[in-house]
PDB file of N, CA and C in Angstrom:
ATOM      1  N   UNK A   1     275.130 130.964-106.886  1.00 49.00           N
ATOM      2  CA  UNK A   1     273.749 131.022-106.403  1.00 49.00           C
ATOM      3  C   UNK A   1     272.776 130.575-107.498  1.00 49.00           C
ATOM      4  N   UNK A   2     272.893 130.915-108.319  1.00 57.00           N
ATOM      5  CA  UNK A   2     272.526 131.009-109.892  1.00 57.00           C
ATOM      6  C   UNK A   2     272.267 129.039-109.948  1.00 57.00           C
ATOM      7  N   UNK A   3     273.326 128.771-109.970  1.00 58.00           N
ATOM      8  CA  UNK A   3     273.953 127.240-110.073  1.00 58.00           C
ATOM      9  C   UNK A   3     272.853 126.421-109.405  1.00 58.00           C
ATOM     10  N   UNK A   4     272.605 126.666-107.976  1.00 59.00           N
ATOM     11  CA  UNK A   4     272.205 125.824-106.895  1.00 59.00           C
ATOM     12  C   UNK A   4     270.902 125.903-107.395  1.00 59.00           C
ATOM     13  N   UNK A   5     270.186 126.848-107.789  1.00 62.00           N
ATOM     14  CA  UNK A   5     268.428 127.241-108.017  1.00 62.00           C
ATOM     15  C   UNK A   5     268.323 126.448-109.159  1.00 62.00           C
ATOM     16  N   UNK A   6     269.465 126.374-109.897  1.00 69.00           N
ATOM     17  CA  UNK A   6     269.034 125.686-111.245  1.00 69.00           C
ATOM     18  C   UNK A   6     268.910 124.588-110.840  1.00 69.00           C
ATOM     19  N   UNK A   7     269.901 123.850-110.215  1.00 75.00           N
ATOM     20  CA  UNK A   7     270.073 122.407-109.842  1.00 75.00           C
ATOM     21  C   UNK A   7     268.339 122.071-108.873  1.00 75.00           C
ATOM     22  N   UNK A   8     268.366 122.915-107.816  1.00 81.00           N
ATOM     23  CA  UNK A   8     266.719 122.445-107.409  1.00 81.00           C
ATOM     24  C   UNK A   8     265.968 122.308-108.654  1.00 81.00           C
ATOM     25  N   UNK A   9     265.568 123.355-109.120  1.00 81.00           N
ATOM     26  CA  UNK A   9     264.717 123.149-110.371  1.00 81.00           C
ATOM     27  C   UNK A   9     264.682 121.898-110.880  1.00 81.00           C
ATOM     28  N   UNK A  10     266.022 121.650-111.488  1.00 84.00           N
ATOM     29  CA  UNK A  10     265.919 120.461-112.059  1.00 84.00           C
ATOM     30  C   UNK A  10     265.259 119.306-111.323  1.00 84.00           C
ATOM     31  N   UNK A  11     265.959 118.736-110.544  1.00 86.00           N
ATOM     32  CA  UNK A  11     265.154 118.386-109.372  1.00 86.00           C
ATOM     33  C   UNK A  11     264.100 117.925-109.061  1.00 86.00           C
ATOM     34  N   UNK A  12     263.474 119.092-109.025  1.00 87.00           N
ATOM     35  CA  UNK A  12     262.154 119.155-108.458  1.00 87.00           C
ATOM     36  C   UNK A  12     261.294 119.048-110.288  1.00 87.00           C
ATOM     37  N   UNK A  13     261.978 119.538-111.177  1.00 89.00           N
ATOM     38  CA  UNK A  13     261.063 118.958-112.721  1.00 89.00           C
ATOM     39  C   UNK A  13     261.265 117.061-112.775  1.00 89.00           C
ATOM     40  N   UNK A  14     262.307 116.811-112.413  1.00 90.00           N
ATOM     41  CA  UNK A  14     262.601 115.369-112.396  1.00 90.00           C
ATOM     42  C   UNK A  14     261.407 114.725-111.610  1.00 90.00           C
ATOM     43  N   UNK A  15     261.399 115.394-110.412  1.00 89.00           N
ATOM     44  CA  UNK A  15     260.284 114.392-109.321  1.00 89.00           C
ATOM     45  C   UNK A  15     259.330 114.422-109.900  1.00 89.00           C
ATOM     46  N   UNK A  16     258.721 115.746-110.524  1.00 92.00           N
ATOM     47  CA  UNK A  16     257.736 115.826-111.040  1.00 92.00           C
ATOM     48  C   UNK A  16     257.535 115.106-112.221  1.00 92.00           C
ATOM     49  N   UNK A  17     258.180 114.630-112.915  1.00 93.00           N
ATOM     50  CA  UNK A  17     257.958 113.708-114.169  1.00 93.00           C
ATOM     51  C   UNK A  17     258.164 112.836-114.002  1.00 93.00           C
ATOM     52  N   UNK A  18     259.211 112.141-112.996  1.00 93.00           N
ATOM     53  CA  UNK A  18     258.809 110.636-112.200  1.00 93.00           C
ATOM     54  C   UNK A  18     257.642 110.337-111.539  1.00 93.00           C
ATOM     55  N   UNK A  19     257.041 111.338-110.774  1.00 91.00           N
ATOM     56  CA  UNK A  19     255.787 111.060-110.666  1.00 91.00           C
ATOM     57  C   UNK A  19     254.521 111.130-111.602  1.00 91.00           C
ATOM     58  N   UNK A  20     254.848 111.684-112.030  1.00 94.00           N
ATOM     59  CA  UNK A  20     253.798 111.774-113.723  1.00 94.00           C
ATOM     60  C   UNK A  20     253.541 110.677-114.125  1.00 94.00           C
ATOM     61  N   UNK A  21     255.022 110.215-114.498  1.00 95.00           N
ATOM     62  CA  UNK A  21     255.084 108.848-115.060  1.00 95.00           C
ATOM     63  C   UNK A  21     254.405 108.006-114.419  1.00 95.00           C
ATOM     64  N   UNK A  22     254.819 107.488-113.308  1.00 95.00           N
ATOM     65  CA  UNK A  22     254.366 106.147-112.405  1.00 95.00           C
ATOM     66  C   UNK A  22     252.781 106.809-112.164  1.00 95.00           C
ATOM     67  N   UNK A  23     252.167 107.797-112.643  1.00 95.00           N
ATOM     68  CA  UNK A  23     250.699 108.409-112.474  1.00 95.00           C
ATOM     69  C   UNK A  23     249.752 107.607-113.521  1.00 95.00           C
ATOM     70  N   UNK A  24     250.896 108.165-114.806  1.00 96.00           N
ATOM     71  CA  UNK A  24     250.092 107.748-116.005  1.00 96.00           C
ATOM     72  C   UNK A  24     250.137 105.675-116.244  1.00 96.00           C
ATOM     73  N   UNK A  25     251.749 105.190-116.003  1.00 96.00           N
ATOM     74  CA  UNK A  25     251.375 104.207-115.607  1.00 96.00           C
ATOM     75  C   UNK A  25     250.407 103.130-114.942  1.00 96.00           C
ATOM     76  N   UNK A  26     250.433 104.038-113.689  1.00 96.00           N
ATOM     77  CA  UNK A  26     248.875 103.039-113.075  1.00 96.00           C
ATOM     78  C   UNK A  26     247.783 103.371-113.992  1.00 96.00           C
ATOM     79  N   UNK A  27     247.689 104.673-114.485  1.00 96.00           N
ATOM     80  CA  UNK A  27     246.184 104.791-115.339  1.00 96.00           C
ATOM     81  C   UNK A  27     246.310 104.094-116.160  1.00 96.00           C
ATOM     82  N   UNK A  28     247.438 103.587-117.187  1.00 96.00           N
ATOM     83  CA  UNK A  28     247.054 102.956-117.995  1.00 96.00           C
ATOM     84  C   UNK A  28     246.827 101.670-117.776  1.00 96.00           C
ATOM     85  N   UNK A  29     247.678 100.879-116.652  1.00 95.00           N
ATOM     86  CA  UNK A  29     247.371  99.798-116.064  1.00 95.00           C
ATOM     87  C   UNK A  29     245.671  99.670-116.181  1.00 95.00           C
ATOM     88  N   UNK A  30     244.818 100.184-115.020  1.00 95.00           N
ATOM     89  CA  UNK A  30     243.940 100.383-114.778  1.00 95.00           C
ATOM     90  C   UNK A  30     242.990 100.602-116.034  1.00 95.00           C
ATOM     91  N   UNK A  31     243.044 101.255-116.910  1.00 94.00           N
ATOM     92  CA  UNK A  31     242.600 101.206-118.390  1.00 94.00           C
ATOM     93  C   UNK A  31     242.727  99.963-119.041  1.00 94.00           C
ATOM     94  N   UNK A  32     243.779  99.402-119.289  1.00 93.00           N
ATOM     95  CA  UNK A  32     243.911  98.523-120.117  1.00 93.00           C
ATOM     96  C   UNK A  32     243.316  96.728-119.126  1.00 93.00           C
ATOM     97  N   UNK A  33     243.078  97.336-117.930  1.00 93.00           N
ATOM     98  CA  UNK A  33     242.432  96.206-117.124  1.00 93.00           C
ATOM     99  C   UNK A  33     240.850  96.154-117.068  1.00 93.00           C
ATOM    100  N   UNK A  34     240.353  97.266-117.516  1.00 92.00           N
ATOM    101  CA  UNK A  34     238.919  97.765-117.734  1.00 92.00           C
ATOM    102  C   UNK A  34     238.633  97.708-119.343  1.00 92.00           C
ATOM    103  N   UNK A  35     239.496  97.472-119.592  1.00 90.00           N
ATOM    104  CA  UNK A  35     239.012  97.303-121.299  1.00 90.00           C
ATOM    105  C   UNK A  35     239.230  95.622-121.432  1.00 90.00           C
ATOM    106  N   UNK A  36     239.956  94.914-120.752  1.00 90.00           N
ATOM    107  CA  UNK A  36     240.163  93.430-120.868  1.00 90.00           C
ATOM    108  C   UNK A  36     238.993  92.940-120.722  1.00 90.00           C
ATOM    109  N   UNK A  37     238.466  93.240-118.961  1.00 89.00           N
ATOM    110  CA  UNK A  37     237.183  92.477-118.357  1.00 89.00           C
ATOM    111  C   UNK A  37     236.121  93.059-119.289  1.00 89.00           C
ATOM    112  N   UNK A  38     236.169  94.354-119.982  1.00 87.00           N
ATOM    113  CA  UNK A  38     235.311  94.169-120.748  1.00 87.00           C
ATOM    114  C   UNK A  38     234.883  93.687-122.087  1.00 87.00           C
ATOM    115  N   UNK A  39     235.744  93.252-123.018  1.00 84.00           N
ATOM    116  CA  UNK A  39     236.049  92.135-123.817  1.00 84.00           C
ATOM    117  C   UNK A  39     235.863  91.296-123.363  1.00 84.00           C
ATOM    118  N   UNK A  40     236.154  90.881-122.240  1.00 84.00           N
ATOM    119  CA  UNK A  40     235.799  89.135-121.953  1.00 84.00           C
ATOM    120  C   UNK A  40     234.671  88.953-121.472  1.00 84.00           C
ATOM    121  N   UNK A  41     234.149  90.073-121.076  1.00 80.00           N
ATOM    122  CA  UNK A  41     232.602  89.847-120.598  1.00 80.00           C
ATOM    123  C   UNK A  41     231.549  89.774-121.643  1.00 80.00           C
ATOM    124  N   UNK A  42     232.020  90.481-122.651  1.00 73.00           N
ATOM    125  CA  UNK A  42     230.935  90.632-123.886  1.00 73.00           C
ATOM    126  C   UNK A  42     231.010  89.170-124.699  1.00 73.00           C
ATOM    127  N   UNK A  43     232.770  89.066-124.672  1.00 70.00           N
ATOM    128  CA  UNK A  43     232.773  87.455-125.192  1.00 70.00           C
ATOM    129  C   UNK A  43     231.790  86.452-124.799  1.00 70.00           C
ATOM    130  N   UNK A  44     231.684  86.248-123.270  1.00 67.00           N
ATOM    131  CA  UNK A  44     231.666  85.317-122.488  1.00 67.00           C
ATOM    132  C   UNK A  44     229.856  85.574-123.102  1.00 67.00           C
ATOM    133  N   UNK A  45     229.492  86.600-122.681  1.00 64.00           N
ATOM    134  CA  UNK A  45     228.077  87.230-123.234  1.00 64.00           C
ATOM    135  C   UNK A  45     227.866  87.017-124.805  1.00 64.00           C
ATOM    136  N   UNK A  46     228.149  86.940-125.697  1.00 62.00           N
ATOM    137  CA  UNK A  46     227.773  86.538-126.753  1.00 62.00           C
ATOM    138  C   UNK A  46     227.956  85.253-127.183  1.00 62.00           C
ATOM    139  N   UNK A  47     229.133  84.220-126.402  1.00 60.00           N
ATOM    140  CA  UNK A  47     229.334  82.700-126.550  1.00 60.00           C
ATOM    141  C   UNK A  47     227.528  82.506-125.966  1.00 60.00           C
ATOM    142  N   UNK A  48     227.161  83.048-125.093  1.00 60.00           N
ATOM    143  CA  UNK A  48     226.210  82.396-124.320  1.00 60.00           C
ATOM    144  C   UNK A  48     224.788  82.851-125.016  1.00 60.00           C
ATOM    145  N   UNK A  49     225.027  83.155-125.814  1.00 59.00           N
ATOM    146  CA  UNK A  49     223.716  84.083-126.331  1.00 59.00           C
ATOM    147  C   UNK A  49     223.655  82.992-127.951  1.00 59.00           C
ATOM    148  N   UNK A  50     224.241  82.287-128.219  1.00 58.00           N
ATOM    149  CA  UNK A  50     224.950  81.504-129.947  1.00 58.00           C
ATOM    150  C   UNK A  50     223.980  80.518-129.402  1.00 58.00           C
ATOM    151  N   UNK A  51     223.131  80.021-130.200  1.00 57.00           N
ATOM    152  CA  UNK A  51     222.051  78.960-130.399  1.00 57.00           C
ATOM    153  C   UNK A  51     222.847  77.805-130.344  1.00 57.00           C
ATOM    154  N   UNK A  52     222.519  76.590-129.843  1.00 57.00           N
ATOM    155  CA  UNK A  52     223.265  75.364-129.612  1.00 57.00           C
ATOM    156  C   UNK A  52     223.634  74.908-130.900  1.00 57.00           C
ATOM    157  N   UNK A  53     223.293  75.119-132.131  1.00 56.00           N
ATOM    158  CA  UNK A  53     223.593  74.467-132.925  1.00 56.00           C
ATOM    159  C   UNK A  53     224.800  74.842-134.121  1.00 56.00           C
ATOM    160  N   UNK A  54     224.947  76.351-133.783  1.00 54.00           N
ATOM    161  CA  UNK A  54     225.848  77.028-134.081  1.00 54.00           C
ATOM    162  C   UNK A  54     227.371  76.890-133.438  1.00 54.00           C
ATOM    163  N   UNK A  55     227.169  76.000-132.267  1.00 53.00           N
ATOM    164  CA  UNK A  55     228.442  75.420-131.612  1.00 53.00           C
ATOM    165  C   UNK A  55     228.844  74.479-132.634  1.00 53.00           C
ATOM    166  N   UNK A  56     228.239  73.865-132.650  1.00 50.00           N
ATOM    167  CA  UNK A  56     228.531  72.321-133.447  1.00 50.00           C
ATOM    168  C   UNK A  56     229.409  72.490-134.649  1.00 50.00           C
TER     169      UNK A  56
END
């Protein structure tokens, strides 16, 4: 009896940290996709802000 409760447990800690995982995954996805566009926006924003002659 002992045996079987343990084995759910386990189980059910497994699902729970597979889902954790694939949780924290998308967040970081999602993070690291919100920190890109925002680098490239500031880029794109400060290329455009550089006096024409400073291109050259």
């Amino acid at each position: 009896m002992d045996l079987i409760y343990s084995n759910d447990c386990l189980f059910l800690s497994l699902c729970l940290l597979y889902c954790f995982s694939i949780f924290i995954f998308i967040f970081k996805l999602t993070l690291y996709y919100y920190i890109f566009s925002l680098v490239t926006r500031k880029k794109q924003r400060s290329f455009n802000t550089y006096p024409r002659h400073c291109l050259l």
